[in-house]
mmCIF file of C-alpha atoms in Angstrom:
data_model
loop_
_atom_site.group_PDB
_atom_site.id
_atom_site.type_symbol
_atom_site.label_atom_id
_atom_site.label_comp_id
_atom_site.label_asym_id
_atom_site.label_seq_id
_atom_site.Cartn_x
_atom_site.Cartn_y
_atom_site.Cartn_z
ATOM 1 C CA UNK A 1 0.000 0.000 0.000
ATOM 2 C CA UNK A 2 1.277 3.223 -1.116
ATOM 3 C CA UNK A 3 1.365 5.836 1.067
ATOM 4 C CA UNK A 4 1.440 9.789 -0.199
ATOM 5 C CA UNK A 5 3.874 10.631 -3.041
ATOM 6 C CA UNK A 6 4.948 14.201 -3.900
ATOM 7 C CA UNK A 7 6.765 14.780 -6.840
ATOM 8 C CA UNK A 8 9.384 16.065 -7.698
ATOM 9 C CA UNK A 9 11.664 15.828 -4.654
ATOM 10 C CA UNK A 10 13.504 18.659 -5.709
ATOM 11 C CA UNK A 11 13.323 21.435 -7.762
ATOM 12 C CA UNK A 12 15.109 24.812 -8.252
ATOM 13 C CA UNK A 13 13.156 27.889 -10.099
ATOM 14 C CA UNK A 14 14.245 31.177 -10.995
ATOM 15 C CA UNK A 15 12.030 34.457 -9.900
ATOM 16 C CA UNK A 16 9.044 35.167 -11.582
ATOM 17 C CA UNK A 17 8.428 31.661 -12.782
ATOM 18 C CA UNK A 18 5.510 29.252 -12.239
ATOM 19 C CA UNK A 19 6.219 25.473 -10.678
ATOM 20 C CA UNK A 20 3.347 22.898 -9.928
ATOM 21 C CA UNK A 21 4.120 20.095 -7.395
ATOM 22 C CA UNK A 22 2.573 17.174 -7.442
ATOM 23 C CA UNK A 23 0.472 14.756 -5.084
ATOM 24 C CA UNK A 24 -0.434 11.396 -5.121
ATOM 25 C CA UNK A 25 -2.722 10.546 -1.629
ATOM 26 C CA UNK A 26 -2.327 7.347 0.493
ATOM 27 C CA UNK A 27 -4.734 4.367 -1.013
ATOM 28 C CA UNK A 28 -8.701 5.320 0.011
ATOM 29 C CA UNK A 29 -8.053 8.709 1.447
ATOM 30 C CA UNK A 30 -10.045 11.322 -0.824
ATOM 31 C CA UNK A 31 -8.788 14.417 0.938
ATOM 32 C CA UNK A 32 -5.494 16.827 0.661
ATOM 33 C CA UNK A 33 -4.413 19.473 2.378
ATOM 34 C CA UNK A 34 -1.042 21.558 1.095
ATOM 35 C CA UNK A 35 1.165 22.895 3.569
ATOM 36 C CA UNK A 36 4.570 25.392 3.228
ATOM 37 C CA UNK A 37 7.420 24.622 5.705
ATOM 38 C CA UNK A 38 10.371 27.314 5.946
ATOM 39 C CA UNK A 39 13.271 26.042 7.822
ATOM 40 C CA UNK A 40 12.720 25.865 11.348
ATOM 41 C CA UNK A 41 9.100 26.507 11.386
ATOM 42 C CA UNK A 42 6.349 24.208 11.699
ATOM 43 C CA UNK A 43 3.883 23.724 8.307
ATOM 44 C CA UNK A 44 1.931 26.324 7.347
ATOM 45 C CA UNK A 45 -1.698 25.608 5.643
ATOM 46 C CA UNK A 46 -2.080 26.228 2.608
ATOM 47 C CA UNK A 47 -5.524 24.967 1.404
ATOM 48 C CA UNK A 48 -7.406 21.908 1.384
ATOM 49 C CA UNK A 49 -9.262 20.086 -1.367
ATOM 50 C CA UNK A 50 -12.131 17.302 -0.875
ATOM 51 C CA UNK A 51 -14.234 16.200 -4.335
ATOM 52 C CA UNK A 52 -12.333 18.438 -6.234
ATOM 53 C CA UNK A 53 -12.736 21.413 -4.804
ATOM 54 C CA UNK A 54 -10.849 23.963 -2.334
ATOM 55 C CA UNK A 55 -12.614 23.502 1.061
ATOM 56 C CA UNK A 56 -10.408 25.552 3.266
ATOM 57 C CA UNK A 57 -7.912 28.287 2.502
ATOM 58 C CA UNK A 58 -5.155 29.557 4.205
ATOM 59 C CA UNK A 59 -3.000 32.961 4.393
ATOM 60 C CA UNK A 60 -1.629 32.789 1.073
ATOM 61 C CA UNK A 61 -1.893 35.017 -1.861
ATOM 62 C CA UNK A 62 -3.693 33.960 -5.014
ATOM 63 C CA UNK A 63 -0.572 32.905 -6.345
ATOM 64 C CA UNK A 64 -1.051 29.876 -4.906
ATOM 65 C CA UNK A 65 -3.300 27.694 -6.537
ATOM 66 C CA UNK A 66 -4.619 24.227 -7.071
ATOM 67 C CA UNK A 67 -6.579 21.326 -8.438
ATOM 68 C CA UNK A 68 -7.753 18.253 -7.772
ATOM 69 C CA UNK A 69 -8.193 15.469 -9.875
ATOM 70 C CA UNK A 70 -11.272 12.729 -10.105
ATOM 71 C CA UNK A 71 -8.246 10.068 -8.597
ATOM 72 C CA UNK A 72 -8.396 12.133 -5.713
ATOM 73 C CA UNK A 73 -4.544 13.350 -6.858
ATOM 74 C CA UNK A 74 -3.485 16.339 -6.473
ATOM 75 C CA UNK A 75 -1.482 19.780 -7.810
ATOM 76 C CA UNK A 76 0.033 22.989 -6.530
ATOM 77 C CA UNK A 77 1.059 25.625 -8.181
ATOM 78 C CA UNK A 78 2.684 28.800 -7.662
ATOM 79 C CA UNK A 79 2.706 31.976 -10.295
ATOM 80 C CA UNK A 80 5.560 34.635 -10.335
ATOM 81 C CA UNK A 81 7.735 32.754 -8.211
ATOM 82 C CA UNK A 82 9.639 34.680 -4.978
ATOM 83 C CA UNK A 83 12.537 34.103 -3.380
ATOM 84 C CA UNK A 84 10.130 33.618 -0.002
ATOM 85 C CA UNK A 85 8.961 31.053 -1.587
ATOM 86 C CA UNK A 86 11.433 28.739 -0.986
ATOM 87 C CA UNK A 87 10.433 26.125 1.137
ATOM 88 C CA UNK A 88 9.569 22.657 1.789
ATOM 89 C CA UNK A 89 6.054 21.744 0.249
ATOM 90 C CA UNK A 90 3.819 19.099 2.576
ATOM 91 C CA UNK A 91 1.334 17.057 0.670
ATOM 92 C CA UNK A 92 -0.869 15.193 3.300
ATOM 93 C CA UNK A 93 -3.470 12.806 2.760
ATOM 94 C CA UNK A 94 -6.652 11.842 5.098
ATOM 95 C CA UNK A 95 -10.027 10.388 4.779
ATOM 96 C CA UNK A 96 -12.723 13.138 4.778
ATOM 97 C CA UNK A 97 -12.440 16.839 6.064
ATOM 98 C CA UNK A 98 -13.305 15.726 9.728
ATOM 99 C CA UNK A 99 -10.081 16.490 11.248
ATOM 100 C CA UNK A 100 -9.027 13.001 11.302
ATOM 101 C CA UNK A 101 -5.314 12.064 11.070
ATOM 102 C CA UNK A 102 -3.602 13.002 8.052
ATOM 103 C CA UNK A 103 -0.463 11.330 6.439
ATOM 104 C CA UNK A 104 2.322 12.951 5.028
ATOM 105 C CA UNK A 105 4.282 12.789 2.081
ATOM 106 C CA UNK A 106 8.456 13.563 1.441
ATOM 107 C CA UNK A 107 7.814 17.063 0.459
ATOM 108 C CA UNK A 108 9.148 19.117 -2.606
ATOM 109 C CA UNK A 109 11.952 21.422 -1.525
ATOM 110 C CA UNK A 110 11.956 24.150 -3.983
ATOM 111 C CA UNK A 111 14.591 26.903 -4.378
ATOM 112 C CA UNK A 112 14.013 30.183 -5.595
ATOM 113 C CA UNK A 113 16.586 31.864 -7.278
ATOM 114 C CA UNK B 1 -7.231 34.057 16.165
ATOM 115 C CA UNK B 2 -5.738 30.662 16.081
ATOM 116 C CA UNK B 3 -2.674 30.492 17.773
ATOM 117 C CA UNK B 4 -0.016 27.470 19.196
ATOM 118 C CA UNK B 5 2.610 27.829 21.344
ATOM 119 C CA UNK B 6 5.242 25.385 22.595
ATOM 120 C CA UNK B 7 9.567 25.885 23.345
ATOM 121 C CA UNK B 8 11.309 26.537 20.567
ATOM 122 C CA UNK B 9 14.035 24.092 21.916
ATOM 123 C CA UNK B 10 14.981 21.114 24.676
ATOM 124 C CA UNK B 11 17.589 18.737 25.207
ATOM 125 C CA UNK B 12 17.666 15.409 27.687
ATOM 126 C CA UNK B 13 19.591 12.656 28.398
ATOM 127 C CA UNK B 14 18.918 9.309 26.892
ATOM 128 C CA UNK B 15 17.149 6.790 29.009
ATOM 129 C CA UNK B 16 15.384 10.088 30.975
ATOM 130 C CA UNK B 17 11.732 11.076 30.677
ATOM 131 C CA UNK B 18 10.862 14.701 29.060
ATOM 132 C CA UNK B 19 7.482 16.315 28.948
ATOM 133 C CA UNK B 20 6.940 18.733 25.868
ATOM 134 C CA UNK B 21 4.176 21.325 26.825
ATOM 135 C CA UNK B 22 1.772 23.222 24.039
ATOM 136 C CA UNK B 23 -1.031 25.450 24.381
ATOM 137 C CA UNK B 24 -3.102 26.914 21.856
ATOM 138 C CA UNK B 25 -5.892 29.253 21.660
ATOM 139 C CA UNK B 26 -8.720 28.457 18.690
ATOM 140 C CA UNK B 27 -12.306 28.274 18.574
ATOM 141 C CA UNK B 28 -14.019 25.574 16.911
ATOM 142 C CA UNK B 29 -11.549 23.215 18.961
ATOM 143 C CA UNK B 30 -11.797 19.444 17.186
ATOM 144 C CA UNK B 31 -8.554 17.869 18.379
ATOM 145 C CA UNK B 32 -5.199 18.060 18.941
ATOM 146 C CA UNK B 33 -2.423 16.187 16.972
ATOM 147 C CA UNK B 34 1.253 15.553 17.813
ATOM 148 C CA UNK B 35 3.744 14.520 15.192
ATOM 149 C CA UNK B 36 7.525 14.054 14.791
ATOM 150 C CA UNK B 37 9.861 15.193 12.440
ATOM 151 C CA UNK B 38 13.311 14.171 11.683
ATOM 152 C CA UNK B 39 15.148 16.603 9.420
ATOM 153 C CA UNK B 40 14.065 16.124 5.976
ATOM 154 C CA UNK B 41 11.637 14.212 6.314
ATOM 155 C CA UNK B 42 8.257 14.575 6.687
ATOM 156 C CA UNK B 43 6.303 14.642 9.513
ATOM 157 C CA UNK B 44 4.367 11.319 10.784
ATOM 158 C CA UNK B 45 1.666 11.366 13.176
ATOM 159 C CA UNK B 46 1.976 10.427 17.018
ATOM 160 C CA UNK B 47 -1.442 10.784 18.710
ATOM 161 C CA UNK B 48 -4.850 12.701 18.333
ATOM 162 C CA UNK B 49 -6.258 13.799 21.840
ATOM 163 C CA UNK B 50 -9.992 14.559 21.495
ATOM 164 C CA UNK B 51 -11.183 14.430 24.743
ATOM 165 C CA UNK B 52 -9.643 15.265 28.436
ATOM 166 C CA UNK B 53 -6.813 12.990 29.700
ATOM 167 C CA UNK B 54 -4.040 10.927 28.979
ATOM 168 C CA UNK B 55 -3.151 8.530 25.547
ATOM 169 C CA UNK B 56 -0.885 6.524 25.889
ATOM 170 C CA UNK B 57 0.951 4.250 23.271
ATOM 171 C CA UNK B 58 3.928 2.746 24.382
ATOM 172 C CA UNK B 59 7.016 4.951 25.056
ATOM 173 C CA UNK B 60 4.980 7.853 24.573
ATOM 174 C CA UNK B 61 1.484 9.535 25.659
ATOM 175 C CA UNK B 62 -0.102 12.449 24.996
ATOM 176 C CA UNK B 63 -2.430 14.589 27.427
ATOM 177 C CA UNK B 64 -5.282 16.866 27.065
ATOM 178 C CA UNK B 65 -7.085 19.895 28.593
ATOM 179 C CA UNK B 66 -9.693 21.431 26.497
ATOM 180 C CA UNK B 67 -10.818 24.239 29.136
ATOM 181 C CA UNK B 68 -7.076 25.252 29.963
ATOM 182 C CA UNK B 69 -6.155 24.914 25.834
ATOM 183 C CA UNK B 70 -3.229 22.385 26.706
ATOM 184 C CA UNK B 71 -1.591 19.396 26.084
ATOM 185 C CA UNK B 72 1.816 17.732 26.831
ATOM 186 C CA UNK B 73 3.427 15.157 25.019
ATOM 187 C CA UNK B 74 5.247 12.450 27.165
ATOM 188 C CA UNK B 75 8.171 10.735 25.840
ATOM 189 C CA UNK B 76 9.866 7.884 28.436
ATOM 190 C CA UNK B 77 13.003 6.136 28.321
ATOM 191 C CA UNK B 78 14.615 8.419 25.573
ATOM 192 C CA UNK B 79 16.724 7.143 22.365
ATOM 193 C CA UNK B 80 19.249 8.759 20.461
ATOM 194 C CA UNK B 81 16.575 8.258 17.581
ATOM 195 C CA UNK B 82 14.129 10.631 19.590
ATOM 196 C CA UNK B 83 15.741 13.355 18.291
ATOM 197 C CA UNK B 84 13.820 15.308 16.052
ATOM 198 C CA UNK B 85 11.083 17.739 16.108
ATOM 199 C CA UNK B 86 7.685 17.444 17.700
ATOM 200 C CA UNK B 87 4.638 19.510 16.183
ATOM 201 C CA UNK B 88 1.703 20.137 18.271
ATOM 202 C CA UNK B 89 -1.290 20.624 15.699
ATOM 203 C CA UNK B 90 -4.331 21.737 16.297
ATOM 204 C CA UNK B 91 -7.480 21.044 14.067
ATOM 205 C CA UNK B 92 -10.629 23.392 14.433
ATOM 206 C CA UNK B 93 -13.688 23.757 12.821
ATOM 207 C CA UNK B 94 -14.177 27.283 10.463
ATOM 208 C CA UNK B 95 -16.994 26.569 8.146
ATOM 209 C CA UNK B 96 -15.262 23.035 7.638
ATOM 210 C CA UNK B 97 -12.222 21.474 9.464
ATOM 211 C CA UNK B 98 -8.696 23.019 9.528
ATOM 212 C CA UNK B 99 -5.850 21.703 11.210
ATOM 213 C CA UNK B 100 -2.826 24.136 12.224
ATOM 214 C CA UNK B 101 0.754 23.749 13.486
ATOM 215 C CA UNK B 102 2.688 24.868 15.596
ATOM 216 C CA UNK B 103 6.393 25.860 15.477
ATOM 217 C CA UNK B 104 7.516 22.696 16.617
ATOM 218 C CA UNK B 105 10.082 21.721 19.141
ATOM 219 C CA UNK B 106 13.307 20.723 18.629
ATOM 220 C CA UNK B 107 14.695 17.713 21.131
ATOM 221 C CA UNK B 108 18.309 17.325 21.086
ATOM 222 C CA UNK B 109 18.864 13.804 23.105
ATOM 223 C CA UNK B 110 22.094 13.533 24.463
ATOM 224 C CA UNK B 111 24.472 10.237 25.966
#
C-alpha cells in the first residue's frame, strides 16, 4: 500500500516563474491538504481540497493555486515565483475533512533563485 | 485568532523522561495532533487527543485539557533516535475542518 507521493523531490526555479508540485494521496483517502514549511518553522496551511474542490484556505496570496483530480490526486502551483517562496512543500493525505489524522508525504523542496 | 505555542528548543539525556508542553488558543476546537519530524523528512503522526486525559501508546502519551487549551506530550526512556522535532497541531472547525501547526520543538537527546 502506497502511502502519499509528492513529486518532484527537488526542484530549483528562478524568480518570476511558475512550478506545480505534485500529489499522489495514500490508497482510500479522498482528501489533501497543502502545507509550506520554511526552515525551522512548523507547516503552514495552505488549502485543502475534498471532491475536487478547495474547502479551506489559508493565508496565502492567489498565487497559490490548485486542483484536484477525479483520482483524488493532487497539484500545486505557484505563479511569479519569490525568493520567499522557498520552502519545503507538505502534501498530506486523510479520509474526509473531519479532522481526522492526516499522512504525510516527502515534500518538494523548492529553491528560488 | 488561532494560535499554538510550545519551546522553541529542549535537550535530555537518553534513558530520561521529558514532557513537551503546548497550548493553543482556537475556537471551533476538534482535536489536537502531535507529530515528529526528523530533518528532511516529513512529519508522521503520534497521537490525536480529542477528549480530556491521557493517551498513551507505548514509550509515549499524549495529554489533554480542552478548558485550559493544553496538552503535553510524554516521551519515556529516551533514544538517540528521539531526536527530532515534535509539532503540536491543532485542528478546528471554520466553516469546515482546519488543522494548524505549531512551530515545533526541537529535542536534542544527548548520551
Amino acid at each position: 500500500d502506497a502511502g502519499v507521493t509528492q513529486s518532484p523531490t527537488h526542484l530549483i526555479k528562478t524568480r518570476g516563474q511558475q512550478v506545480t508540485l505534485r500529489c499522489s494521496p495514500k490508497s482510500g483517502h479522498d482528501t489533501v491538504s497543502w502545507y509550506q514549511q520554511a526552515l525551522g518553522q512548523g507547516p503552514q496551511f495552505i488549502f485543502q481540497y475534498y471532491e475536487e474542490e478547495e474547502r479551506q484556505r489559508g493565508n496565502f496570496p492567489d498565487r497559490f493555486s490548485g486542483h484536484q483530480f477525479p483520482n483524488y490526486s493532487s497539484e500545486l502551483n505557484v505563479n511569479a515565483l519569490l525568493l520567499g517562496d522557498s520552502a519545503l512543500y507538505l502534501c498530506a493525505s486523510s479520509l474526509g475533512t473531519g479532522g481526522t489524522e492526516a499522512f504525510f508525504g516527502q515534500g518538494t523542496r523548492l529553491t528560488v533563485v | 485568532g488561532q494560535n499554538i505555542d510550545q519551546p522553541t528548543e529542549m535537550t535530555a539525556t537518553e534513558g530520561a523522561i521529558v514532557q513537551i508542553n503546548c497550548t493553543y488558543q482556537t475556537s471551533g476546537f476538534n482535536g489536537l495532533f502531535w507529530y515528529q519530524q526528523h530533518a528532511g523528512e516529513a512529519p508522521t503522526f503520534l497521537s490525536y487527543n480529542v477528549l480530556d486525559g491521557l493517551e498513551e501508546k507505548g514509550r509515549f502519551s499524549s495529554f489533554l485539557s480542552r478548558s485550559k487549551g493544553y496538552s503535553y506530550l510524554l516521551l519515556k526512556e529516551l533514544q538517540m533516535k528521539d531526536s527530532a522535532s515534535y509539532l503540536c497541531a491543532v485542528s478546528f472547525q471554520a466553516g469546515g475542518f482546519k488543522t494548524i501547526f505549531g512551530a515545533g520543538t526541537r529535542l536534542f537527546v544527548k548520551a
